[in-house]
């Protein structure tokens, strides 16, 4: 098969000078991020932002950006932003010919699985995920033999090969509904042991799991959060369900990245919030929830941070790195993802 570069052609590199025209064209975008991007940095970002936004039209491309992308990506070049579930739904619906995934590899694969006719690019193919790396399709086949008849749910943070072997996928925004949808007494929910424990604490279904974990969220500790609470008893603590149970126990609310954002936006003026998740999210929400003050424990996802404006520009110019999924695997993975998407949630 011809590569995306051969099908679409490679385009010449545009000028990346910070000219008065670029400054004027990007000024409204800078307004959106000026609270989190220092003025001294904008002349570096602006030419990329301008060039990327022009190239998207030439390529008939959209950029899907996860909530963990840096603010200059999230607010200045993304066409759609959201959590894993929202991005999966948008990938299935877009009319664009090309999807550039601002996120990690499993997210780009999910887009390809849902929209196999589209060209899906990831600006850095090494943007992985410790959860996706923790389990293989062969592991799922072994579990099937060991637990015949027990439904298997995979978190979307898994490879297409793993998705192809399971009954349904889930995200952190719908994991409880997905697990309960089988009406079964036992369900295997993998690979995130902490997400599974959080689901188990919120359902009567018996949950079996796997030993995977997110290298970013497992670094938070309950003791760290108690210290924030001791310093400021009025603080609101919101955690992602990939965190260990003592962290969730010390929080006021747990939910997917999108649910965390909705929660923050609804808080009253003067609220102080600890967002227990990847660092960039507080920067992104700070733009949309100016009434809230963020206390920022900061754990970066090194995989998400591989995606940068210069790499997005290269992806659109050179049509790389194309994400491909074996069509037979893709069809089976798609069925598992679509069962989730069509669940009412
Ligand atoms: P969400 O599904 O909440 O967006 O989370 C994805 C992820 O990778 C969190 O670490
Ligand atoms: Fe994976 Fe954790 Fe990074 Fe999310 S934050 S992509 S779960 S390693």
Short mmCIF file of C-alpha atoms and ligand atoms in Angstrom, two decimals:
data_model
loop_
_atom_site.label_atom_id
_atom_site.label_comp_id
_atom_site.label_asym_id
_atom_site.label_seq_id
_atom_site.Cartn_x
_atom_site.Cartn_y
_atom_site.Cartn_z
CA UNK A 1 0.00 0.00 0.00
CA UNK A 2 1.23 3.52 -0.85
CA UNK A 3 2.22 5.63 2.15
CA UNK A 4 0.20 8.69 3.20
CA UNK A 5 3.10 10.87 1.97
CA UNK A 6 2.83 9.24 -1.49
CA UNK A 7 -0.98 9.53 -1.57
CA UNK A 8 -1.15 13.15 -0.41
CA UNK A 9 2.30 14.52 -1.36
CA UNK A 10 4.79 16.33 0.87
CA UNK A 11 4.37 20.11 1.17
CA UNK A 12 7.19 22.68 1.43
CA UNK A 13 8.01 24.06 4.89
CA UNK A 14 6.36 27.46 5.45
CA UNK A 15 8.19 30.42 6.96
CA UNK A 16 8.15 30.30 10.74
CA UNK A 17 8.96 33.99 11.27
CA UNK A 18 6.91 35.91 13.79
CA UNK A 19 5.81 38.59 11.32
CA UNK A 20 3.27 41.38 12.02
CA UNK A 21 0.74 39.40 9.91
CA UNK A 22 1.25 36.28 12.04
CA UNK A 23 0.99 38.35 15.23
CA UNK A 24 -2.30 39.88 14.05
CA UNK A 25 -3.81 36.60 12.82
CA UNK A 26 -2.99 34.77 16.06
CA UNK A 27 -3.80 37.59 18.52
CA UNK A 28 -7.34 36.29 19.30
CA UNK A 29 -5.87 32.87 20.07
CA UNK A 30 -3.28 34.35 22.40
CA UNK A 31 -6.10 36.04 24.30
CA UNK A 32 -7.38 32.54 25.17
CA UNK A 33 -4.10 31.30 26.62
CA UNK A 34 -2.43 34.44 27.94
CA UNK A 35 -3.07 33.39 31.57
CA UNK A 36 -1.03 30.22 31.10
CA UNK A 37 1.40 30.94 28.22
CA UNK A 38 3.96 33.67 29.06
CA UNK A 39 4.10 36.54 26.50
CA UNK A 40 7.78 35.82 25.92
CA UNK A 41 6.89 32.33 24.62
CA UNK A 42 4.16 33.38 22.20
CA UNK A 43 6.47 34.49 19.33
CA UNK A 44 7.77 30.90 19.28
CA UNK A 45 4.30 29.28 19.28
CA UNK A 46 2.43 31.73 17.03
CA UNK A 47 4.13 30.90 13.67
CA UNK A 48 3.43 27.18 14.26
CA UNK A 49 -0.16 27.88 15.29
CA UNK A 50 -0.68 29.99 12.17
CA UNK A 51 0.96 27.49 9.80
CA UNK A 52 -0.91 24.52 11.30
CA UNK A 53 -4.29 26.24 11.06
CA UNK A 54 -3.63 27.07 7.37
CA UNK A 55 -2.41 23.55 6.60
CA UNK A 56 -5.47 21.92 8.14
CA UNK A 57 -7.56 23.54 5.39
CA UNK A 58 -5.14 22.41 2.63
CA UNK A 59 -5.14 18.84 3.94
CA UNK A 60 -8.87 18.67 4.85
CA UNK A 61 -7.65 17.64 8.30
CA UNK A 62 -8.94 17.94 11.85
CA UNK A 63 -6.93 17.82 15.05
CA UNK A 64 -8.44 15.83 17.92
CA UNK A 65 -6.78 16.86 21.17
CA UNK A 66 -7.01 15.07 24.48
CA UNK A 67 -7.52 17.13 27.65
CA UNK A 68 -3.83 16.54 28.54
CA UNK A 69 -2.44 18.40 25.53
CA UNK A 70 -0.55 21.61 26.33
CA UNK A 71 -2.67 24.81 26.19
CA UNK A 72 -1.20 26.08 22.90
CA UNK A 73 -2.35 22.83 21.25
CA UNK A 74 -5.61 22.46 23.17
CA UNK A 75 -6.80 26.05 22.73
CA UNK A 76 -5.05 27.21 19.55
CA UNK A 77 -4.96 24.42 16.92
CA UNK A 78 -7.40 21.70 18.08
CA UNK A 79 -10.73 21.33 16.28
CA UNK A 80 -12.13 19.03 18.94
CA UNK A 81 -11.04 18.47 22.52
CA UNK A 82 -12.22 15.98 25.11
CA UNK A 83 -11.69 12.82 27.10
CA UNK A 84 -11.09 9.43 25.50
CA UNK A 85 -14.80 8.71 25.01
CA UNK A 86 -15.57 12.09 23.48
CA UNK A 87 -12.60 11.85 21.10
CA UNK A 88 -13.64 8.34 20.02
CA UNK A 89 -17.15 9.59 19.24
CA UNK A 90 -15.81 12.57 17.29
CA UNK A 91 -13.44 10.37 15.27
CA UNK A 92 -16.41 8.27 14.21
CA UNK A 93 -18.36 11.34 13.06
CA UNK A 94 -15.91 13.69 11.37
CA UNK A 95 -16.16 14.34 7.61
CA UNK A 96 -12.49 15.31 7.33
CA UNK A 97 -10.19 13.10 5.23
CA UNK A 98 -7.33 13.28 7.72
CA UNK A 99 -7.32 13.01 11.53
CA UNK A 100 -4.27 14.23 13.42
CA UNK A 101 -4.40 12.76 16.91
CA UNK A 102 -3.24 15.06 19.66
CA UNK A 103 -2.88 12.29 22.18
CA UNK A 104 -1.22 8.92 22.60
CA UNK A 105 -0.98 5.95 20.25
CA UNK A 106 -3.98 3.96 21.56
CA UNK A 107 -6.18 7.01 20.95
CA UNK A 108 -4.97 7.29 17.35
CA UNK A 109 -5.58 3.57 16.87
CA UNK A 110 -9.11 3.96 18.25
CA UNK A 111 -9.72 6.71 15.68
CA UNK A 112 -8.44 4.44 12.89
CA UNK A 113 -10.57 1.54 14.12
CA UNK A 114 -13.69 3.73 14.08
CA UNK A 115 -12.87 5.50 10.83
CA UNK A 116 -10.83 2.98 8.79
CA UNK A 117 -11.36 4.90 5.54
CA UNK A 118 -9.65 7.99 6.96
CA UNK A 119 -5.96 8.74 7.16
CA UNK A 120 -4.97 8.92 10.83
CA UNK A 121 -1.67 10.54 11.79
CA UNK A 122 0.09 10.69 15.13
CA UNK A 123 2.77 13.41 15.41
CA UNK A 124 5.03 11.08 17.43
CA UNK A 125 4.56 7.33 17.10
CA UNK A 126 6.46 6.76 20.36
CA UNK A 127 3.67 8.41 22.39
CA UNK A 128 2.66 5.23 24.26
CA UNK A 129 0.89 4.53 27.54
CA UNK A 130 1.94 2.35 30.48
CA UNK A 131 -1.56 0.86 30.66
CA UNK A 132 -1.70 -0.07 26.97
CA UNK A 133 1.78 -1.63 27.30
CA UNK A 134 0.74 -3.77 30.28
CA UNK A 135 -1.40 -6.34 28.42
CA UNK A 136 -1.43 -8.26 25.12
CA UNK A 137 -4.05 -10.02 23.02
CA UNK A 138 -2.52 -13.36 24.07
CA UNK A 139 -3.11 -12.42 27.74
CA UNK A 140 -6.81 -11.91 26.96
CA UNK A 141 -7.06 -15.28 25.20
CA UNK A 142 -5.52 -16.94 28.29
CA UNK A 143 -8.03 -15.18 30.56
CA UNK A 144 -10.90 -16.40 28.33
CA UNK A 145 -9.74 -19.98 28.75
CA UNK A 146 -9.31 -19.52 32.50
CA UNK A 147 -12.65 -17.75 33.09
CA UNK A 148 -15.05 -19.14 30.45
CA UNK A 149 -18.28 -17.18 30.18
CA UNK A 150 -17.06 -14.20 32.23
CA UNK A 151 -17.43 -10.97 30.18
CA UNK A 152 -14.20 -9.07 29.56
CA UNK A 153 -14.14 -5.28 29.47
CA UNK A 154 -11.01 -3.44 28.33
CA UNK A 155 -10.26 0.16 29.16
CA UNK A 156 -9.77 2.11 25.91
CA UNK A 157 -6.14 2.54 27.01
CA UNK A 158 -5.28 -0.72 25.20
CA UNK A 159 -4.03 -1.72 21.74
CA UNK A 160 -6.40 -2.54 18.87
CA UNK A 161 -5.32 -6.21 19.16
CA UNK A 162 -6.49 -6.29 22.79
CA UNK A 163 -9.75 -4.52 21.96
CA UNK A 164 -10.39 -7.11 19.25
CA UNK A 165 -10.40 -9.90 21.88
CA UNK A 166 -12.78 -8.34 24.45
CA UNK A 167 -16.55 -8.04 24.76
CA UNK A 168 -16.68 -4.28 25.19
CA UNK A 169 -14.39 -1.35 25.86
CA UNK A 170 -14.93 1.28 28.53
CA UNK A 171 -13.48 4.63 29.51
CA UNK A 172 -13.28 6.17 32.95
CA UNK A 173 -16.49 8.08 32.21
CA UNK A 174 -18.63 4.99 31.61
CA UNK A 175 -16.80 2.03 33.23
CA UNK A 176 -19.52 1.37 35.84
CA UNK A 177 -22.36 1.41 33.25
CA UNK A 178 -20.36 -0.83 30.90
CA UNK A 179 -19.63 -3.40 33.61
CA UNK A 180 -23.27 -3.45 34.73
CA UNK A 181 -24.62 -3.69 31.16
CA UNK A 182 -23.84 -7.43 30.99
CA UNK A 183 -26.15 -8.32 33.87
CA UNK A 184 -23.46 -10.84 34.89
CA UNK A 185 -22.38 -11.61 38.48
CA UNK A 186 -18.66 -11.34 37.57
CA UNK A 187 -16.89 -9.18 35.00
CA UNK A 188 -13.19 -8.90 34.17
CA UNK A 189 -12.23 -5.23 33.93
CA UNK A 190 -8.67 -4.61 32.75
CA UNK A 191 -5.85 -3.61 32.54
CA UNK A 192 -6.01 -0.82 35.16
CA UNK A 193 -6.13 -2.33 38.67
CA UNK A 194 -7.05 1.06 40.17
CA UNK A 195 -9.87 1.86 37.78
CA UNK A 196 -11.16 -1.68 38.43
CA UNK A 197 -11.02 -1.14 42.18
CA UNK A 198 -12.90 2.14 41.82
CA UNK A 199 -15.58 0.38 39.72
CA UNK A 200 -15.76 -2.45 42.28
CA UNK A 201 -16.36 0.11 45.05
CA UNK A 202 -19.32 1.51 43.10
CA UNK A 203 -21.15 -1.63 41.91
CA UNK A 204 -22.40 -4.95 43.23
CA UNK A 205 -20.83 -6.82 40.29
CA UNK A 206 -17.75 -8.82 41.34
CA UNK A 207 -14.77 -7.36 39.48
CA UNK A 208 -11.68 -9.31 38.46
CA UNK A 209 -8.76 -7.32 37.13
CA UNK A 210 -5.15 -7.14 35.90
CA UNK A 211 -1.97 -5.67 37.35
CA UNK A 212 -1.67 -2.65 35.02
CA UNK A 213 -1.42 0.94 36.22
CA UNK A 214 -0.92 4.44 34.91
CA UNK A 215 2.62 5.58 35.64
CA UNK A 216 1.39 9.16 36.09
CA UNK A 217 -1.62 8.70 38.38
CA UNK A 218 -0.11 6.01 40.59
CA UNK A 219 2.50 8.52 41.78
CA UNK A 220 -0.09 10.55 43.71
CA UNK A 221 -0.53 9.57 47.37
CA UNK A 222 -3.30 9.96 49.92
CA UNK A 223 -0.76 11.53 52.33
CA UNK A 224 0.03 14.24 49.77
CA UNK A 225 -3.67 15.10 49.46
CA UNK A 226 -4.20 15.09 53.23
CA UNK A 227 -1.40 17.67 53.45
CA UNK A 228 -3.28 19.92 50.98
CA UNK A 229 -6.44 19.48 53.08
CA UNK A 230 -4.58 20.28 56.32
CA UNK A 231 -3.15 23.46 54.77
CA UNK A 232 -6.53 24.57 53.42
CA UNK A 233 -9.61 22.78 54.82
CA UNK A 234 -11.89 24.54 52.25
CA UNK A 235 -10.08 23.10 49.23
CA UNK A 236 -11.95 20.82 46.75
CA UNK A 237 -9.98 17.75 45.66
CA UNK A 238 -10.87 16.06 42.37
CA UNK A 239 -9.11 12.90 41.22
CA UNK A 240 -8.97 10.70 38.14
CA UNK A 241 -10.08 7.08 38.77
CA UNK A 242 -6.66 5.84 37.59
CA UNK A 243 -5.35 7.01 41.00
CA UNK A 244 -4.77 4.52 43.85
CA UNK A 245 -7.68 3.96 46.30
CA UNK A 246 -6.20 6.08 49.13
CA UNK A 247 -6.06 9.03 46.73
CA UNK A 248 -9.66 8.54 45.61
CA UNK A 249 -10.61 8.14 49.30
CA UNK A 250 -9.04 11.51 50.10
CA UNK A 251 -10.90 13.24 47.22
CA UNK A 252 -14.30 14.94 47.01
CA UNK A 253 -15.02 13.66 43.50
CA UNK A 254 -13.57 11.13 41.04
CA UNK A 255 -14.31 11.03 37.31
CA UNK A 256 -12.92 11.02 33.79
CA UNK A 257 -11.02 14.07 32.57
CA UNK A 258 -14.22 15.45 30.98
CA UNK A 259 -16.24 14.87 34.15
CA UNK A 260 -13.51 16.59 36.18
CA UNK A 261 -13.71 19.61 33.86
CA UNK A 262 -17.54 19.77 34.15
CA UNK A 263 -17.25 19.57 37.93
CA UNK A 264 -14.73 22.42 38.05
CA UNK A 265 -16.75 24.66 35.72
CA UNK A 266 -19.79 24.35 38.02
CA UNK A 267 -17.87 25.48 41.14
CA UNK A 268 -18.63 28.94 42.58
CA UNK A 269 -16.37 32.02 42.49
CA UNK A 270 -13.42 31.81 44.86
CA UNK A 271 -13.24 27.99 44.94
CA UNK A 272 -9.82 26.45 45.37
CA UNK A 273 -9.26 23.14 43.61
CA UNK A 274 -6.61 20.45 43.60
CA UNK A 275 -6.82 18.59 40.27
CA UNK A 276 -5.24 15.20 40.80
CA UNK A 277 -4.33 14.31 37.24
CA UNK A 278 -1.88 15.22 34.47
CA UNK A 279 -0.52 18.80 34.79
CA UNK A 280 -1.72 20.32 31.53
CA UNK A 281 -5.34 19.79 32.41
CA UNK A 282 -5.31 22.45 35.12
CA UNK A 283 -3.82 24.92 32.60
CA UNK A 284 -6.52 24.08 30.06
CA UNK A 285 -9.40 24.35 32.53
CA UNK A 286 -7.97 27.51 34.09
CA UNK A 287 -8.78 29.26 30.80
CA UNK A 288 -12.42 28.12 30.94
CA UNK A 289 -13.00 28.41 34.70
CA UNK A 290 -11.46 31.76 35.72
CA UNK A 291 -13.52 31.77 38.94
CA UNK A 292 -11.45 28.89 40.30
CA UNK A 293 -7.97 28.99 41.78
CA UNK A 294 -5.88 25.87 41.12
CA UNK A 295 -3.46 24.32 43.56
CA UNK A 296 -1.34 22.22 41.22
CA UNK A 297 0.24 18.95 42.19
CA UNK A 298 2.04 18.30 38.93
CA UNK A 299 2.72 14.89 37.39
CA UNK A 300 3.46 15.04 33.66
CA UNK A 301 2.59 12.24 31.26
CA UNK A 302 5.83 11.86 29.29
CA UNK A 303 3.92 10.20 26.44
CA UNK A 304 1.35 12.97 26.03
CA UNK A 305 4.15 15.53 26.19
CA UNK A 306 5.78 14.02 23.09
CA UNK A 307 3.09 15.79 21.06
CA UNK A 308 4.24 19.34 20.30
CA UNK A 309 3.36 22.07 17.79
CA UNK A 310 6.53 21.46 15.69
CA UNK A 311 5.68 17.74 15.44
CA UNK A 312 2.05 18.51 14.50
CA UNK A 313 3.33 20.79 11.74
CA UNK A 314 5.68 18.05 10.46
CA UNK A 315 2.82 15.54 10.55
CA UNK A 316 0.69 17.74 8.29
CA UNK A 317 3.55 18.65 5.94
CA UNK A 318 4.95 15.14 5.56
CA UNK A 319 1.78 13.13 6.30
CA UNK A 320 3.47 11.11 9.04
CA UNK A 321 3.28 9.00 11.17
CA UNK A 322 0.39 7.13 9.63
CA UNK A 323 -1.45 4.82 12.06
CA UNK A 324 -2.49 1.53 10.48
CA UNK A 325 -4.54 -1.31 11.94
CA UNK A 326 -4.90 -4.74 10.36
CA UNK A 327 -8.43 -4.60 8.82
CA UNK A 328 -9.56 -7.93 10.35
CA UNK A 329 -8.35 -6.87 13.82
CA UNK A 330 -9.87 -3.43 13.26
CA UNK A 331 -13.33 -4.86 12.52
CA UNK A 332 -13.39 -6.85 15.76
CA UNK A 333 -11.99 -3.96 17.79
CA UNK A 334 -14.58 -1.64 16.25
CA UNK A 335 -17.40 -3.93 17.37
CA UNK A 336 -16.12 -3.75 20.98
CA UNK A 337 -15.79 0.05 20.87
CA UNK A 338 -19.17 0.53 19.17
CA UNK A 339 -20.92 -1.58 21.81
CA UNK A 340 -19.61 0.96 24.31
CA UNK A 341 -20.47 4.01 22.21
CA UNK A 342 -24.04 2.79 21.72
CA UNK A 343 -24.60 2.18 25.42
CA UNK A 344 -26.72 4.99 26.83
CA UNK A 345 -24.41 7.07 29.00
P1 LIG B 1 -9.85 9.97 30.07
O1 LIG B 1 -10.59 8.85 29.44
O2 LIG B 1 -10.43 10.39 31.37
O3 LIG B 1 -9.70 11.10 29.10
O4 LIG B 1 -8.39 9.47 30.45
C1 LIG B 1 -7.48 8.99 29.52
C2 LIG B 1 -6.15 8.90 30.12
O5 LIG B 1 -5.21 8.48 29.49
C3 LIG B 1 -6.02 9.31 31.49
O6 LIG B 1 -4.74 9.14 31.92
FE1 LIG B 2 -1.41 6.40 29.80
FE2 LIG B 2 -1.30 7.46 32.21
FE3 LIG B 2 -0.32 8.82 30.17
FE4 LIG B 2 -2.98 8.49 30.43
S1 LIG B 2 -1.62 9.63 31.80
S2 LIG B 2 -1.77 8.22 28.56
S3 LIG B 2 -3.06 6.42 31.31
S4 LIG B 2 0.45 6.85 30.94
#
